[in-house]
PDB file of C-alpha atoms and ligand atoms in Angstrom:
ATOM      1  CA  MET A   1     -33.632  13.389  36.117  1.00  0.00           C
ATOM      2  CA  LYS A   2     -33.261  16.038  33.385  1.00  0.00           C
ATOM      3  CA  MET A   3     -31.297  19.188  34.157  1.00  0.00           C
ATOM      4  CA  VAL A   4     -33.449  22.171  35.166  1.00  0.00           C
ATOM      5  CA  ASN A   5     -33.146  25.943  34.961  1.00  0.00           C
ATOM      6  CA  ALA A   6     -32.003  27.871  38.044  1.00  0.00           C
ATOM      7  CA  THR A   7     -35.216  29.858  38.618  1.00  0.00           C
ATOM      8  CA  GLU A   8     -37.022  27.569  41.043  1.00  0.00           C
ATOM      9  CA  MET A   9     -33.907  26.561  43.023  1.00  0.00           C
ATOM     10  CA  LEU A  10     -32.970  30.239  43.484  1.00  0.00           C
ATOM     11  CA  ARG A  11     -36.513  31.178  44.492  1.00  0.00           C
ATOM     12  CA  ALA A  12     -36.508  28.375  47.080  1.00  0.00           C
ATOM     13  CA  ALA A  13     -33.078  29.498  48.346  1.00  0.00           C
ATOM     14  CA  ARG A  14     -34.295  33.077  48.880  1.00  0.00           C
ATOM     15  CA  ALA A  15     -37.401  31.841  50.663  1.00  0.00           C
ATOM     16  CA  GLY A  16     -35.349  29.451  52.807  1.00  0.00           C
ATOM     17  CA  GLY A  17     -32.535  31.871  53.662  1.00  0.00           C
ATOM     18  CA  TYR A  18     -29.721  29.888  52.054  1.00  0.00           C
ATOM     19  CA  ALA A  19     -27.677  30.064  48.838  1.00  0.00           C
ATOM     20  CA  VAL A  20     -27.152  27.628  45.967  1.00  0.00           C
ATOM     21  CA  GLY A  21     -23.528  26.950  45.035  1.00  0.00           C
ATOM     22  CA  HIS A  22     -22.313  27.614  41.495  1.00  0.00           C
ATOM     23  CA  PHE A  23     -19.222  25.489  40.919  1.00  0.00           C
ATOM     24  CA  ASN A  24     -17.149  25.900  37.767  1.00  0.00           C
ATOM     25  CA  LEU A  25     -16.437  22.893  35.572  1.00  0.00           C
ATOM     26  CA  ASN A  26     -12.849  22.500  34.401  1.00  0.00           C
ATOM     27  CA  ASN A  27     -12.627  18.857  33.286  1.00  0.00           C
ATOM     28  CA  MET A  28     -14.450  15.547  33.398  1.00  0.00           C
ATOM     29  CA  GLU A  29     -13.363  14.912  36.992  1.00  0.00           C
ATOM     30  CA  SER A  30     -15.092  18.101  38.121  1.00  0.00           C
ATOM     31  CA  VAL A  31     -18.387  17.024  36.479  1.00  0.00           C
ATOM     32  CA  ARG A  32     -18.294  13.760  38.380  1.00  0.00           C
ATOM     33  CA  ALA A  33     -17.124  15.324  41.672  1.00  0.00           C
ATOM     34  CA  PHE A  34     -19.827  18.017  41.762  1.00  0.00           C
ATOM     35  CA  LEU A  35     -22.697  15.711  40.761  1.00  0.00           C
ATOM     36  CA  LEU A  36     -21.684  13.176  43.434  1.00  0.00           C
ATOM     37  CA  ALA A  37     -21.394  15.968  46.028  1.00  0.00           C
ATOM     38  CA  ALA A  38     -24.870  17.288  45.181  1.00  0.00           C
ATOM     39  CA  GLN A  39     -26.535  13.870  45.180  1.00  0.00           C
ATOM     40  CA  GLU A  40     -24.886  12.686  48.415  1.00  0.00           C
ATOM     41  CA  THR A  41     -25.873  15.839  50.307  1.00  0.00           C
ATOM     42  CA  ARG A  42     -29.316  16.252  48.690  1.00  0.00           C
ATOM     43  CA  SER A  43     -28.288  19.702  47.531  1.00  0.00           C
ATOM     44  CA  PRO A  44     -29.400  21.692  44.466  1.00  0.00           C
ATOM     45  CA  ILE A  45     -26.414  22.729  42.353  1.00  0.00           C
ATOM     46  CA  ILE A  46     -25.443  25.034  39.476  1.00  0.00           C
ATOM     47  CA  LEU A  47     -22.574  23.940  37.220  1.00  0.00           C
ATOM     48  CA  GLY A  48     -20.813  26.936  35.652  1.00  0.00           C
ATOM     49  CA  VAL A  49     -19.020  26.869  32.288  1.00  0.00           C
ATOM     50  CA  SER A  50     -16.685  29.697  31.263  1.00  0.00           C
ATOM     51  CA  GLY A  51     -15.747  30.366  27.639  1.00  0.00           C
ATOM     52  CA  GLY A  52     -12.323  28.818  28.297  1.00  0.00           C
ATOM     53  CA  THR A  53     -13.827  25.638  29.721  1.00  0.00           C
ATOM     54  CA  ALA A  54     -16.258  25.413  26.788  1.00  0.00           C
ATOM     55  CA  LYS A  55     -13.320  25.463  24.353  1.00  0.00           C
ATOM     56  CA  TYR A  56     -11.284  22.970  26.416  1.00  0.00           C
ATOM     57  CA  MET A  57     -14.126  20.483  26.910  1.00  0.00           C
ATOM     58  CA  GLY A  58     -15.285  20.327  23.308  1.00  0.00           C
ATOM     59  CA  GLY A  59     -17.936  23.055  23.151  1.00  0.00           C
ATOM     60  CA  TYR A  60     -21.353  23.550  24.749  1.00  0.00           C
ATOM     61  CA  ARG A  61     -23.050  20.603  23.066  1.00  0.00           C
ATOM     62  CA  THR A  62     -20.376  18.167  24.239  1.00  0.00           C
ATOM     63  CA  ILE A  63     -20.591  19.510  27.788  1.00  0.00           C
ATOM     64  CA  ALA A  64     -24.413  19.419  27.879  1.00  0.00           C
ATOM     65  CA  GLY A  65     -24.320  15.825  26.647  1.00  0.00           C
ATOM     66  CA  MET A  66     -21.634  14.882  29.162  1.00  0.00           C
ATOM     67  CA  VAL A  67     -23.464  16.437  32.121  1.00  0.00           C
ATOM     68  CA  GLN A  68     -26.853  14.914  31.226  1.00  0.00           C
ATOM     69  CA  GLY A  69     -25.176  11.574  30.476  1.00  0.00           C
ATOM     70  CA  PHE A  70     -23.427  11.578  33.846  1.00  0.00           C
ATOM     71  CA  MET A  71     -26.665  12.532  35.613  1.00  0.00           C
ATOM     72  CA  ASP A  72     -28.443   9.569  34.035  1.00  0.00           C
ATOM     73  CA  TYR A  73     -25.524   7.221  34.682  1.00  0.00           C
ATOM     74  CA  LEU A  74     -25.125   8.239  38.347  1.00  0.00           C
ATOM     75  CA  GLY A  75     -28.891   8.316  38.943  1.00  0.00           C
ATOM     76  CA  VAL A  76     -28.878  11.980  40.004  1.00  0.00           C
ATOM     77  CA  THR A  77     -32.264  13.023  41.391  1.00  0.00           C
ATOM     78  CA  VAL A  78     -31.433  16.499  42.812  1.00  0.00           C
ATOM     79  CA  PRO A  79     -31.934  19.676  40.702  1.00  0.00           C
ATOM     80  CA  VAL A  80     -28.916  20.458  38.512  1.00  0.00           C
ATOM     81  CA  ALA A  81     -28.662  23.602  36.359  1.00  0.00           C
ATOM     82  CA  LEU A  82     -26.019  23.867  33.622  1.00  0.00           C
ATOM     83  CA  HIS A  83     -25.098  27.527  33.357  1.00  0.00           C
ATOM     84  CA  VAL A  84     -22.917  29.732  31.121  1.00  0.00           C
ATOM     85  CA  ASP A  85     -20.519  31.791  33.275  1.00  0.00           C
ATOM     86  CA  HIS A  86     -19.727  35.355  32.033  1.00  0.00           C
ATOM     87  CA  GLY A  87     -20.984  34.670  28.522  1.00  0.00           C
ATOM     88  CA  THR A  88     -20.739  36.906  25.472  1.00  0.00           C
ATOM     89  CA  LEU A  89     -23.847  37.157  23.281  1.00  0.00           C
ATOM     90  CA  GLN A  90     -22.363  34.565  20.938  1.00  0.00           C
ATOM     91  CA  GLU A  91     -21.518  32.142  23.749  1.00  0.00           C
ATOM     92  CA  VAL A  92     -24.952  32.524  25.334  1.00  0.00           C
ATOM     93  CA  THR A  93     -26.626  31.896  21.965  1.00  0.00           C
ATOM     94  CA  ASP A  94     -24.477  28.811  21.285  1.00  0.00           C
ATOM     95  CA  ALA A  95     -25.165  27.406  24.756  1.00  0.00           C
ATOM     96  CA  MET A  96     -28.934  27.953  24.466  1.00  0.00           C
ATOM     97  CA  GLU A  97     -28.933  26.039  21.199  1.00  0.00           C
ATOM     98  CA  SER A  98     -26.827  23.259  22.738  1.00  0.00           C
ATOM     99  CA  GLY A  99     -28.987  22.222  25.688  1.00  0.00           C
ATOM    100  CA  PHE A 100     -27.820  24.502  28.527  1.00  0.00           C
ATOM    101  CA  SER A 101     -30.576  25.241  31.049  1.00  0.00           C
ATOM    102  CA  SER A 102     -29.252  28.591  32.308  1.00  0.00           C
ATOM    103  CA  VAL A 103     -27.053  31.429  31.010  1.00  0.00           C
ATOM    104  CA  MET A 104     -25.216  34.473  32.284  1.00  0.00           C
ATOM    105  CA  PHE A 105     -24.925  37.313  29.826  1.00  0.00           C
ATOM    106  CA  ASP A 106     -22.105  39.553  31.049  1.00  0.00           C
ATOM    107  CA  GLY A 107     -22.619  43.019  29.611  1.00  0.00           C
ATOM    108  CA  SER A 108     -20.888  44.738  32.521  1.00  0.00           C
ATOM    109  CA  ALA A 109     -18.152  46.230  30.313  1.00  0.00           C
ATOM    110  CA  LEU A 110     -20.775  47.890  28.072  1.00  0.00           C
ATOM    111  CA  PRO A 111     -22.425  51.265  28.644  1.00  0.00           C
ATOM    112  CA  ILE A 112     -25.432  50.624  30.911  1.00  0.00           C
ATOM    113  CA  GLY A 113     -28.006  51.337  28.160  1.00  0.00           C
ATOM    114  CA  GLU A 114     -26.432  48.751  25.854  1.00  0.00           C
ATOM    115  CA  ASN A 115     -26.087  46.251  28.701  1.00  0.00           C
ATOM    116  CA  ILE A 116     -29.811  46.635  29.435  1.00  0.00           C
ATOM    117  CA  ASP A 117     -30.867  46.307  25.771  1.00  0.00           C
ATOM    118  CA  LYS A 118     -28.751  43.194  25.182  1.00  0.00           C
ATOM    119  CA  THR A 119     -29.763  41.619  28.497  1.00  0.00           C
ATOM    120  CA  ARG A 120     -33.444  42.196  27.628  1.00  0.00           C
ATOM    121  CA  ALA A 121     -32.973  40.475  24.254  1.00  0.00           C
ATOM    122  CA  VAL A 122     -31.276  37.503  25.964  1.00  0.00           C
ATOM    123  CA  VAL A 123     -34.109  37.269  28.518  1.00  0.00           C
ATOM    124  CA  MET A 124     -36.746  37.146  25.744  1.00  0.00           C
ATOM    125  CA  GLU A 125     -34.920  34.438  23.836  1.00  0.00           C
ATOM    126  CA  ALA A 126     -34.009  32.421  26.951  1.00  0.00           C
ATOM    127  CA  HIS A 127     -37.382  32.558  28.689  1.00  0.00           C
ATOM    128  CA  ALA A 128     -39.115  31.445  25.499  1.00  0.00           C
ATOM    129  CA  ARG A 129     -37.036  28.266  25.828  1.00  0.00           C
ATOM    130  CA  GLY A 130     -37.421  27.858  29.620  1.00  0.00           C
ATOM    131  CA  ILE A 131     -33.814  28.933  30.253  1.00  0.00           C
ATOM    132  CA  SER A 132     -32.910  31.158  33.242  1.00  0.00           C
ATOM    133  CA  VAL A 133     -30.792  34.318  32.920  1.00  0.00           C
ATOM    134  CA  GLU A 134     -28.174  36.003  35.111  1.00  0.00           C
ATOM    135  CA  ALA A 135     -26.936  39.504  34.247  1.00  0.00           C
ATOM    136  CA  GLU A 136     -24.120  41.624  35.621  1.00  0.00           C
ATOM    137  CA  VAL A 137     -23.696  45.282  36.353  1.00  0.00           C
ATOM    138  CA  GLY A 138     -20.657  47.181  37.532  1.00  0.00           C
ATOM    139  CA  GLY A 139     -18.083  44.459  36.940  1.00  0.00           C
ATOM    140  CA  ILE A 140     -16.365  42.087  39.351  1.00  0.00           C
ATOM    141  CA  GLY A 141     -12.799  42.838  40.330  1.00  0.00           C
ATOM    142  CA  GLY A 142      -9.960  40.480  39.742  1.00  0.00           C
ATOM    143  CA  GLU A 143      -6.720  39.871  38.032  1.00  0.00           C
ATOM    144  CA  GLU A 144      -6.332  41.613  34.707  1.00  0.00           C
ATOM    145  CA  ASP A 145      -3.031  41.864  32.871  1.00  0.00           C
ATOM    146  CA  GLY A 146      -1.210  40.750  36.013  1.00  0.00           C
ATOM    147  CA  ARG A 147      -2.667  43.574  38.133  1.00  0.00           C
ATOM    148  CA  VAL A 148      -5.124  42.735  40.895  1.00  0.00           C
ATOM    149  CA  ASN A 149      -7.619  45.502  41.470  1.00  0.00           C
ATOM    150  CA  ARG A 150      -9.478  46.192  44.702  1.00  0.00           C
ATOM    151  CA  GLY A 151     -12.828  44.999  43.524  1.00  0.00           C
ATOM    152  CA  GLU A 152     -15.545  47.020  41.873  1.00  0.00           C
ATOM    153  CA  PHE A 153     -18.694  48.566  43.241  1.00  0.00           C
ATOM    154  CA  ALA A 154     -21.993  48.504  41.369  1.00  0.00           C
ATOM    155  CA  ASP A 155     -24.246  51.548  41.129  1.00  0.00           C
ATOM    156  CA  PRO A 156     -27.501  50.588  42.962  1.00  0.00           C
ATOM    157  CA  ARG A 157     -29.597  52.633  40.482  1.00  0.00           C
ATOM    158  CA  GLN A 158     -28.123  50.658  37.588  1.00  0.00           C
ATOM    159  CA  CYS A 159     -28.879  47.432  39.497  1.00  0.00           C
ATOM    160  CA  ALA A 160     -32.540  48.485  39.728  1.00  0.00           C
ATOM    161  CA  MET A 161     -32.617  49.239  35.979  1.00  0.00           C
ATOM    162  CA  LEU A 162     -31.111  45.867  35.059  1.00  0.00           C
ATOM    163  CA  ALA A 163     -33.475  44.056  37.461  1.00  0.00           C
ATOM    164  CA  GLU A 164     -36.389  45.353  35.367  1.00  0.00           C
ATOM    165  CA  THR A 165     -35.269  43.406  32.296  1.00  0.00           C
ATOM    166  CA  GLY A 166     -36.886  40.253  33.734  1.00  0.00           C
ATOM    167  CA  ILE A 167     -33.652  38.462  34.685  1.00  0.00           C
ATOM    168  CA  ASP A 168     -33.695  35.626  37.219  1.00  0.00           C
ATOM    169  CA  CYS A 169     -30.654  36.733  39.246  1.00  0.00           C
ATOM    170  CA  LEU A 170     -28.230  39.641  39.316  1.00  0.00           C
ATOM    171  CA  ALA A 171     -24.449  39.761  39.799  1.00  0.00           C
ATOM    172  CA  ALA A 172     -23.272  43.082  41.185  1.00  0.00           C
ATOM    173  CA  GLY A 173     -19.801  44.042  42.382  1.00  0.00           C
ATOM    174  CA  ILE A 174     -19.649  44.747  46.135  1.00  0.00           C
ATOM    175  CA  GLY A 175     -15.868  44.584  46.493  1.00  0.00           C
ATOM    176  CA  ASN A 176     -15.653  40.878  45.579  1.00  0.00           C
ATOM    177  CA  ILE A 177     -12.821  39.689  43.332  1.00  0.00           C
ATOM    178  CA  HIS A 178     -12.244  36.643  41.131  1.00  0.00           C
ATOM    179  CA  GLY A 179      -9.235  34.549  42.120  1.00  0.00           C
ATOM    180  CA  LYS A 180      -7.097  35.066  45.219  1.00  0.00           C
ATOM    181  CA  TYR A 181      -7.827  38.057  47.458  1.00  0.00           C
ATOM    182  CA  PRO A 182      -4.932  40.437  48.152  1.00  0.00           C
ATOM    183  CA  ALA A 183      -3.709  40.529  51.779  1.00  0.00           C
ATOM    184  CA  ASP A 184      -4.939  44.110  52.201  1.00  0.00           C
ATOM    185  CA  TRP A 185      -8.420  43.466  50.758  1.00  0.00           C
ATOM    186  CA  GLU A 186     -10.997  45.553  52.594  1.00  0.00           C
ATOM    187  CA  GLY A 187     -13.829  43.022  52.512  1.00  0.00           C
ATOM    188  CA  LEU A 188     -17.363  43.113  51.134  1.00  0.00           C
ATOM    189  CA  ASP A 189     -19.352  46.349  51.250  1.00  0.00           C
ATOM    190  CA  PHE A 190     -22.476  45.278  53.158  1.00  0.00           C
ATOM    191  CA  ALA A 191     -24.019  48.751  53.169  1.00  0.00           C
ATOM    192  CA  LEU A 192     -23.903  48.681  49.363  1.00  0.00           C
ATOM    193  CA  LEU A 193     -25.321  45.145  49.330  1.00  0.00           C
ATOM    194  CA  ALA A 194     -28.242  46.263  51.532  1.00  0.00           C
ATOM    195  CA  ASP A 195     -28.843  49.304  49.308  1.00  0.00           C
ATOM    196  CA  ILE A 196     -28.916  47.136  46.156  1.00  0.00           C
ATOM    197  CA  ARG A 197     -31.176  44.612  47.883  1.00  0.00           C
ATOM    198  CA  ALA A 198     -33.675  47.339  48.776  1.00  0.00           C
ATOM    199  CA  ARG A 199     -33.958  48.427  45.125  1.00  0.00           C
ATOM    200  CA  ILE A 200     -34.387  45.092  43.330  1.00  0.00           C
ATOM    201  CA  GLY A 201     -37.343  43.483  45.105  1.00  0.00           C
ATOM    202  CA  GLY A 202     -37.042  39.759  45.679  1.00  0.00           C
ATOM    203  CA  LEU A 203     -34.533  39.145  42.871  1.00  0.00           C
ATOM    204  CA  PRO A 204     -31.725  36.809  44.071  1.00  0.00           C
ATOM    205  CA  LEU A 205     -28.251  38.376  44.094  1.00  0.00           C
ATOM    206  CA  VAL A 206     -25.168  36.496  42.922  1.00  0.00           C
ATOM    207  CA  LEU A 207     -21.833  36.663  44.727  1.00  0.00           C
ATOM    208  CA  HIS A 208     -18.973  36.000  42.311  1.00  0.00           C
ATOM    209  CA  GLY A 209     -15.418  35.393  43.499  1.00  0.00           C
ATOM    210  CA  GLY A 210     -16.581  33.065  46.286  1.00  0.00           C
ATOM    211  CA  SER A 211     -13.077  31.638  46.859  1.00  0.00           C
ATOM    212  CA  GLY A 212     -11.335  32.945  49.952  1.00  0.00           C
ATOM    213  CA  ILE A 213     -14.159  35.096  51.337  1.00  0.00           C
ATOM    214  CA  PRO A 214     -14.234  34.624  55.134  1.00  0.00           C
ATOM    215  CA  VAL A 215     -17.033  32.401  56.446  1.00  0.00           C
ATOM    216  CA  ASP A 216     -18.729  35.179  58.460  1.00  0.00           C
ATOM    217  CA  MET A 217     -18.893  37.418  55.360  1.00  0.00           C
ATOM    218  CA  ILE A 218     -20.445  34.582  53.341  1.00  0.00           C
ATOM    219  CA  ARG A 219     -23.107  34.080  56.034  1.00  0.00           C
ATOM    220  CA  LYS A 220     -23.832  37.783  56.283  1.00  0.00           C
ATOM    221  CA  SER A 221     -24.130  38.174  52.505  1.00  0.00           C
ATOM    222  CA  ILE A 222     -26.664  35.303  52.407  1.00  0.00           C
ATOM    223  CA  SER A 223     -28.659  36.978  55.193  1.00  0.00           C
ATOM    224  CA  LEU A 224     -28.704  40.160  53.056  1.00  0.00           C
ATOM    225  CA  GLY A 225     -30.148  38.444  49.987  1.00  0.00           C
ATOM    226  CA  VAL A 226     -27.351  36.613  48.140  1.00  0.00           C
ATOM    227  CA  GLY A 227     -28.925  33.439  46.716  1.00  0.00           C
ATOM    228  CA  LYS A 228     -26.146  32.135  44.453  1.00  0.00           C
ATOM    229  CA  ILE A 229     -22.427  31.949  45.235  1.00  0.00           C
ATOM    230  CA  ASN A 230     -19.801  31.206  42.569  1.00  0.00           C
ATOM    231  CA  VAL A 231     -16.690  29.219  43.496  1.00  0.00           C
ATOM    232  CA  ASN A 232     -13.883  28.175  41.187  1.00  0.00           C
ATOM    233  CA  THR A 233     -10.314  29.017  42.299  1.00  0.00           C
ATOM    234  CA  GLU A 234     -10.415  27.226  45.672  1.00  0.00           C
ATOM    235  CA  LEU A 235     -11.702  24.062  44.014  1.00  0.00           C
ATOM    236  CA  GLN A 236      -9.041  24.223  41.309  1.00  0.00           C
ATOM    237  CA  ILE A 237      -6.353  24.560  43.986  1.00  0.00           C
ATOM    238  CA  ALA A 238      -7.788  21.585  45.927  1.00  0.00           C
ATOM    239  CA  PHE A 239      -7.662  19.447  42.770  1.00  0.00           C
ATOM    240  CA  THR A 240      -4.131  20.453  41.797  1.00  0.00           C
ATOM    241  CA  GLU A 241      -2.762  20.187  45.339  1.00  0.00           C
ATOM    242  CA  ALA A 242      -4.115  16.645  45.823  1.00  0.00           C
ATOM    243  CA  THR A 243      -2.690  15.670  42.426  1.00  0.00           C
ATOM    244  CA  ARG A 244       0.676  17.168  43.355  1.00  0.00           C
ATOM    245  CA  GLN A 245       0.783  15.144  46.589  1.00  0.00           C
ATOM    246  CA  TYR A 246       0.088  11.964  44.610  1.00  0.00           C
ATOM    247  CA  PHE A 247       3.135  12.500  42.434  1.00  0.00           C
ATOM    248  CA  LEU A 248       5.334  13.796  45.279  1.00  0.00           C
ATOM    249  CA  ALA A 249       4.613  10.569  47.187  1.00  0.00           C
ATOM    250  CA  GLY A 250       5.734   8.596  44.117  1.00  0.00           C
ATOM    251  CA  ARG A 251       2.384   6.830  43.874  1.00  0.00           C
ATOM    252  CA  ASP A 252       2.491   6.948  40.077  1.00  0.00           C
ATOM    253  CA  ARG A 253       5.441   4.545  40.251  1.00  0.00           C
ATOM    254  CA  GLU A 254       3.654   1.996  42.433  1.00  0.00           C
ATOM    255  CA  SER A 255       1.709  -0.874  40.878  1.00  0.00           C
ATOM    256  CA  ARG A 256      -0.765   0.557  38.330  1.00  0.00           C
ATOM    257  CA  GLY A 257      -0.529   4.061  39.772  1.00  0.00           C
ATOM    258  CA  PHE A 258       0.521   5.388  36.356  1.00  0.00           C
ATOM    259  CA  THR A 259      -3.001   5.165  34.937  1.00  0.00           C
ATOM    260  CA  PRO A 260      -4.585   8.605  34.513  1.00  0.00           C
ATOM    261  CA  ARG A 261      -7.698   7.408  36.367  1.00  0.00           C
ATOM    262  CA  ALA A 262      -5.606   6.472  39.407  1.00  0.00           C
ATOM    263  CA  ALA A 263      -3.520   9.646  39.218  1.00  0.00           C
ATOM    264  CA  LEU A 264      -6.555  11.937  39.075  1.00  0.00           C
ATOM    265  CA  ALA A 265      -8.627  10.104  41.706  1.00  0.00           C
ATOM    266  CA  PRO A 266      -7.224  12.054  44.719  1.00  0.00           C
ATOM    267  CA  GLY A 267      -7.948  15.366  42.938  1.00  0.00           C
ATOM    268  CA  LEU A 268     -11.503  14.266  42.222  1.00  0.00           C
ATOM    269  CA  GLU A 269     -12.004  13.278  45.888  1.00  0.00           C
ATOM    270  CA  ALA A 270     -10.547  16.596  47.121  1.00  0.00           C
ATOM    271  CA  THR A 271     -12.830  18.523  44.758  1.00  0.00           C
ATOM    272  CA  LYS A 272     -15.880  16.636  45.977  1.00  0.00           C
ATOM    273  CA  LYS A 273     -14.944  17.111  49.659  1.00  0.00           C
ATOM    274  CA  LEU A 274     -14.454  20.866  49.323  1.00  0.00           C
ATOM    275  CA  CYS A 275     -17.643  21.197  47.265  1.00  0.00           C
ATOM    276  CA  ILE A 276     -19.572  19.520  50.117  1.00  0.00           C
ATOM    277  CA  GLU A 277     -17.959  21.898  52.655  1.00  0.00           C
ATOM    278  CA  LYS A 278     -19.126  24.873  50.560  1.00  0.00           C
ATOM    279  CA  MET A 279     -22.649  23.440  50.308  1.00  0.00           C
ATOM    280  CA  GLU A 280     -22.735  23.091  54.101  1.00  0.00           C
ATOM    281  CA  LEU A 281     -21.566  26.697  54.501  1.00  0.00           C
ATOM    282  CA  PHE A 282     -24.124  27.993  51.986  1.00  0.00           C
ATOM    283  CA  GLY A 283     -26.917  26.039  53.725  1.00  0.00           C
ATOM    284  CA  SER A 284     -28.071  24.121  50.635  1.00  0.00           C
ATOM    285  CA  VAL A 285     -27.534  20.643  52.108  1.00  0.00           C
ATOM    286  CA  GLY A 286     -30.733  18.618  52.482  1.00  0.00           C
ATOM    287  CA  ARG A 287     -32.795  21.135  50.489  1.00  0.00           C
ATOM    288  CA  ALA A 288     -33.355  18.896  47.450  1.00  0.00           C
TER     289      ALA A 288
HETATM  290  P1  13P B   1     -13.390  32.404  42.170  1.00  0.00           P
HETATM  291  O1  13P B   1     -12.532  31.721  41.170  1.00  0.00           O
HETATM  292  O2  13P B   1     -12.737  33.570  42.794  1.00  0.00           O
HETATM  293  O3  13P B   1     -13.942  31.433  43.185  1.00  0.00           O
HETATM  294  O4  13P B   1     -14.643  33.002  41.395  1.00  0.00           O
HETATM  295  C1  13P B   1     -15.478  32.170  40.659  1.00  0.00           C
HETATM  296  C2  13P B   1     -16.493  32.954  39.922  1.00  0.00           C
HETATM  297  O5  13P B   1     -16.961  33.986  40.354  1.00  0.00           O
HETATM  298  C3  13P B   1     -16.931  32.430  38.625  1.00  0.00           C
HETATM  299  O6  13P B   1     -17.817  33.291  37.979  1.00  0.00           O
END
């Protein structure tokens, strides 16, 4: 099956009261792990690619070719969207020309008027090619220059303005943070989430920083209209931890344990297992 945009899978998720997982690619093992997880659980999936990953994995065209090639090779029949995560205008343009089926233009650091104008231009270009668009307003908290901030809070009126650009889903800060949450984190602001929801019609909301958010908060955010949840850090930790255990146990010194394929197999398995757990939590299992 060919990769698809995220529009229909997000519409179905909203209608069905569940969320689609966005899982960030970091290497070849993650491509394989996520596609196997999606196919085995009959789950729709969004594969996210940051600017850093694009550079590491040989650019957008290489990644699009790798993902579609793996889908064909593994016989994937569930809907898969290949999505730019927090893209600049240049990155979004490159990805659209390289076979990506979905993009996020992140204009959240711009003045709202400029964010809206640029998002609208991306929507026109993307929709003409059948590509879905995510936009962001208000910023997502996280680690910057070694300082972790508390999370940011979007202005609901700005959310409504951005929703009118014709985007397919909207990321808005509600106290969520990329990376690890500080011990004194105050949690998601559900009153704000409900306020935003009420102003943007049926548009699916995106919850970034999905790693480490307690299960009950994830469920509640889905019930309040979150249709896409982004997870990266927890999956990276699962991969690295399983790899570390392999070496700590000295398995690289046994038989042919030195081959990179053998050494990275436990990390791939751990990534796949955690991805499936997230799909179960988000309710996307069996929906494709
Ligand atoms: P985490 O790394 O905190 O899971 O966030 C991922 C994300 O939001 C990618 O856009």
